[in-house]
Coordinates of C-alpha atoms in Angstrom, one line a residue:
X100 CA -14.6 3.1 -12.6
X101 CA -13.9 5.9 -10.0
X102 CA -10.9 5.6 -8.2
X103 CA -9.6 7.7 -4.8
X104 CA -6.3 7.7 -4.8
X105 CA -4.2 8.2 -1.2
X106 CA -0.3 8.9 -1.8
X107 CA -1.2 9.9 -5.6
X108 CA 2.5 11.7 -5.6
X109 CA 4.9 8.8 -4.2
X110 CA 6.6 6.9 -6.5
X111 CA 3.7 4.2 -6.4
X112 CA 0.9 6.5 -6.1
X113 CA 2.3 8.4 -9.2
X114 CA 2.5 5.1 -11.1
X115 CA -1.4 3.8 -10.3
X116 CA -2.3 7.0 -11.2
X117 CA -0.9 6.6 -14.6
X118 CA -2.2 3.6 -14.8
X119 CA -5.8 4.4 -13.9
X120 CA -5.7 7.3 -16.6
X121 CA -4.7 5.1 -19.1
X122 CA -7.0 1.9 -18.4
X123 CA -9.9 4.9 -19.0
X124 CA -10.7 5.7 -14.7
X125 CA -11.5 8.5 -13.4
X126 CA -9.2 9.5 -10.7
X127 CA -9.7 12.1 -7.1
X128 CA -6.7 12.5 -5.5
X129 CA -5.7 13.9 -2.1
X130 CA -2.9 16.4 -2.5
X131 CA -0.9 18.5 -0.3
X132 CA 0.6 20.5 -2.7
X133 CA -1.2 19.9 -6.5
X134 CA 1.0 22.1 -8.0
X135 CA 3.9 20.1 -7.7
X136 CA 2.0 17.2 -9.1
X137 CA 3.2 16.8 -12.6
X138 CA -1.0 14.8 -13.5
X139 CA -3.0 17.4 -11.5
X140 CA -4.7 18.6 -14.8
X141 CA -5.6 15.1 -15.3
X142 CA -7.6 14.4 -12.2
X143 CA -9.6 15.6 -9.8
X144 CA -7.9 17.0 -6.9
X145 CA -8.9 17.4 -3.1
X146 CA -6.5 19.8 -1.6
X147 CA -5.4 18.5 2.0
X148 CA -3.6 15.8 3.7
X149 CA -4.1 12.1 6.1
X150 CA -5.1 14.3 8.9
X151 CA -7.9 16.1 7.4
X152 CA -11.1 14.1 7.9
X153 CA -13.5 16.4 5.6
X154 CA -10.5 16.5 2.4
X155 CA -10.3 12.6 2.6
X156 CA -14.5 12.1 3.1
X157 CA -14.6 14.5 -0.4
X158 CA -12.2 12.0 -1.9
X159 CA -14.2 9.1 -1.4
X160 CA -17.4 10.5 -1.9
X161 CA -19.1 8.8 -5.5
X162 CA -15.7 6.4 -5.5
X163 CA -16.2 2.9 -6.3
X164 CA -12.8 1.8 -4.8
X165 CA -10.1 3.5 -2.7
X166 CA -6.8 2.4 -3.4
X167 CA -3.9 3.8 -1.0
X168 CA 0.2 4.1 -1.4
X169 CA 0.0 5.9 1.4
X170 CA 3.1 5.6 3.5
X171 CA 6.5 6.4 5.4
X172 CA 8.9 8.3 3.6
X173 CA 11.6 8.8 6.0
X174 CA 12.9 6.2 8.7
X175 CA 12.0 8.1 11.5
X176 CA 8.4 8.6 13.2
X177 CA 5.7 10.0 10.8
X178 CA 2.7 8.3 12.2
X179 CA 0.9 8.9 8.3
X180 CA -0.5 5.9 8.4
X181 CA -1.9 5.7 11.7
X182 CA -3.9 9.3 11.2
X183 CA -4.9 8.4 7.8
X184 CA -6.1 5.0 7.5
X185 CA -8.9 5.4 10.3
X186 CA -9.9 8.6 8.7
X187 CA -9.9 6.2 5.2
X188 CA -12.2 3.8 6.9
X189 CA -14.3 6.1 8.5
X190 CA -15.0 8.0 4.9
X191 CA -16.0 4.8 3.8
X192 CA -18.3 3.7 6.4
X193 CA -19.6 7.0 5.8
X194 CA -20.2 6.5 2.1
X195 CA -20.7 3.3 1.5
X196 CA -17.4 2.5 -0.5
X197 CA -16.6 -0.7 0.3
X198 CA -13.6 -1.6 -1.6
X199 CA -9.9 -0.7 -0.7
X200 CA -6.8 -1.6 -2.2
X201 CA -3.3 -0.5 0.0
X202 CA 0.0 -0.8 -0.3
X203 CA 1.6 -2.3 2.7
X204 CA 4.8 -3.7 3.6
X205 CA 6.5 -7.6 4.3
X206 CA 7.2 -6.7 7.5
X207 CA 3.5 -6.2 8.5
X208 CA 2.6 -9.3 9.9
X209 CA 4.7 -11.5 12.9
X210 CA 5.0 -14.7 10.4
X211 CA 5.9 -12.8 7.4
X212 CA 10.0 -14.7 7.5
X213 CA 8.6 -18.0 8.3
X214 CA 9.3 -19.2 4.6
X215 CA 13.4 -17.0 4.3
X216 CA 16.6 -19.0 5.7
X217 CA 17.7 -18.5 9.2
X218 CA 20.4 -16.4 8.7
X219 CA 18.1 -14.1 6.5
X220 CA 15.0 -14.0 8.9
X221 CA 17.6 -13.1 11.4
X222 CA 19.4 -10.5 9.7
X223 CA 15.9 -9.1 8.5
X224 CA 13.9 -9.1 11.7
X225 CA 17.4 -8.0 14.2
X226 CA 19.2 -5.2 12.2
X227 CA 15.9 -3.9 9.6
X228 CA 12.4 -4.2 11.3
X229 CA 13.9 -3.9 15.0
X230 CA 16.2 -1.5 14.1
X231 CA 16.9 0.8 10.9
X232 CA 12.7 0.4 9.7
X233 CA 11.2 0.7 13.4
X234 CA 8.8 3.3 13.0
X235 CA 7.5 2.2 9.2
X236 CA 6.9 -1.7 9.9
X237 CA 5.4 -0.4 12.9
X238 CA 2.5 2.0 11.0
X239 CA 2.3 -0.6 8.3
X240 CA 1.6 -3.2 11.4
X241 CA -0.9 -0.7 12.6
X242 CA -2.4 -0.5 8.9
X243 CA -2.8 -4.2 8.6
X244 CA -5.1 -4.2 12.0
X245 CA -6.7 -1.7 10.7
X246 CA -8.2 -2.8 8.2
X247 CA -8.2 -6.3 9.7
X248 CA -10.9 -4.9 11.9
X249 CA -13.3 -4.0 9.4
X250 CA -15.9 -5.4 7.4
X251 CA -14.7 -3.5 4.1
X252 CA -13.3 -5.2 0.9
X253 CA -9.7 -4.6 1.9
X254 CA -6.2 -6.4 0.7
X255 CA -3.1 -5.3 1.4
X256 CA -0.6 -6.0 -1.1
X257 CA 2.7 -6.4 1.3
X258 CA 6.2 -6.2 -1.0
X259 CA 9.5 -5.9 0.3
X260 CA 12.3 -3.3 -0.5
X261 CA 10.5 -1.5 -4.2
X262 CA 12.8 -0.7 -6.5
X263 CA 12.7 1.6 -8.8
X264 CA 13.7 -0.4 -12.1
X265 CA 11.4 -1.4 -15.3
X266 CA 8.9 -4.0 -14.3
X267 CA 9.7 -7.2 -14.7
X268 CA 6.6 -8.5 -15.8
X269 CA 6.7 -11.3 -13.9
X270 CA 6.9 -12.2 -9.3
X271 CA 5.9 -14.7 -6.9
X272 CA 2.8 -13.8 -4.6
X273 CA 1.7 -15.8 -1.4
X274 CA -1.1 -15.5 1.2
X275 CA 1.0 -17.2 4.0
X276 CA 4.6 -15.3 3.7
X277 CA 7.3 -13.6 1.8
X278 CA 8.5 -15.8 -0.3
X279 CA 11.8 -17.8 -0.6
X280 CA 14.9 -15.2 -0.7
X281 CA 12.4 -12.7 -1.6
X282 CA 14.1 -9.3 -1.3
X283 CA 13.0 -6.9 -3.3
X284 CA 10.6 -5.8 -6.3
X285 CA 10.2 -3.4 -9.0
X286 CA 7.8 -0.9 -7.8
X287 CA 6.0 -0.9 -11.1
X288 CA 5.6 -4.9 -10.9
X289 CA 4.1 -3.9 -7.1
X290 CA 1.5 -1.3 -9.2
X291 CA 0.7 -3.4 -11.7
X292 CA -0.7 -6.2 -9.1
X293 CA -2.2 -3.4 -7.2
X294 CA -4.2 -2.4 -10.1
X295 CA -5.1 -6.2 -11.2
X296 CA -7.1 -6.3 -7.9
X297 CA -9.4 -3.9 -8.9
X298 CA -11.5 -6.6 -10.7
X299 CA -9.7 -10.0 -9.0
X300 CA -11.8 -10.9 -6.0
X301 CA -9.1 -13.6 -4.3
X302 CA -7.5 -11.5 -1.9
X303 CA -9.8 -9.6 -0.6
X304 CA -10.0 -9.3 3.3
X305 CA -6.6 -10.6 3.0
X306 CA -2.9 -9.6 2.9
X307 CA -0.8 -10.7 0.1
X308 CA 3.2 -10.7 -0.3
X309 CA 4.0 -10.0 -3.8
X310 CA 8.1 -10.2 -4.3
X311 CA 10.6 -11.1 -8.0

């Protein structure tokens, strides 16, 4: 299978890219700076960044799916996802690739506390989304429409905090909401689900929370 891969150097991206070498995919990647990308000899690599429609329309190009850890890596206002996702799903109007896989967030969606105690939707929605994770909840809230708006193949896979620990092995998913006291996630457990819906129809054209 041919994979493009968005966010290939983030602490997910790096660990789907490993993990697409070693299940025997070939990988594009779209890099802003390949040469501090420890895999770069080991795939191919589009030199450019979100807001570059031509570099992301050469990843996609002969793909079979897209899958995206594309994302904030600050607090403050980067706006990543909101230039590169519509240049994403216009590449793959443009191609014909109809399958995308994206890492998203829990706080994406309105209902996303609905299942978490009082005192936790509270402490969640007041002093993180409103507050301290503004600007990312509000690009990965942008993201989920997005995509939502499309007829492509898409899921989003929507953890909480990622942590990065050994993989478990072993988490809860849901289609409706984060589960029960679900607070945080290995990042590799995250990847390894990320990678299982390369073949697993069920979510797609759907969001999915994924938490320990």
């Amino acid at each position: 299978m041919k994979i493009a891969l968005f966010g290939a150097s983030g602490g997910t991206g790096t660990l789907l890219t490993n993990r697409c070498l070693a299940a025997g995919h070939q990988v594009t990647a779209l890099l802003r700076s390949p040469d501090s990308f420890a895999l770069r000899d080991k795939v191919e690599v589009i030199y450019g960044d979100a807001c570059d429609p031509h570099a992301i329309l050469e990843t996609v190009k002969g793909a079979d799916v897209v899958l995206s850890a594309l994302g904030a890596r600050s607090y403050g206002k980067e706006d990543v996802l909101e230039r590169g996702v519509p240049n994403i799903i216009a590449a793959m109007h443009q191609t014909g690739v109809r399958r995308i896989i994206v890492l998203g967030s829990s706080g994406a969606l309105p209902d996303s506390l609905k299942k978490q105690p009082f005192y936790r939707r509270w402490i969640v929605k007041k002093i993180l989304y409103n507050t301290i994770l503004k600007w990312p909840v509000a690009s990965q809230i942008f993201q989920y429409n997005a995509l939502a708006a499309t007829d492509l193949d898409w899921t989003m896979v929507m953890p909480p905090m990622l942590r990065n620990i050994a993989a478990r092995g072993r988490y809860r998913i849901d289609g409706e909401a984060l589960p029960r006291n679900g607070s945080s996630i290995p990042r590799e457990d995250v990847a390894d689900f990320m990678m299982q819906q390369l073949t697993d129809p069920q979510w797609i054209r759907k969001g999915v929370y994924i938490s320990r």
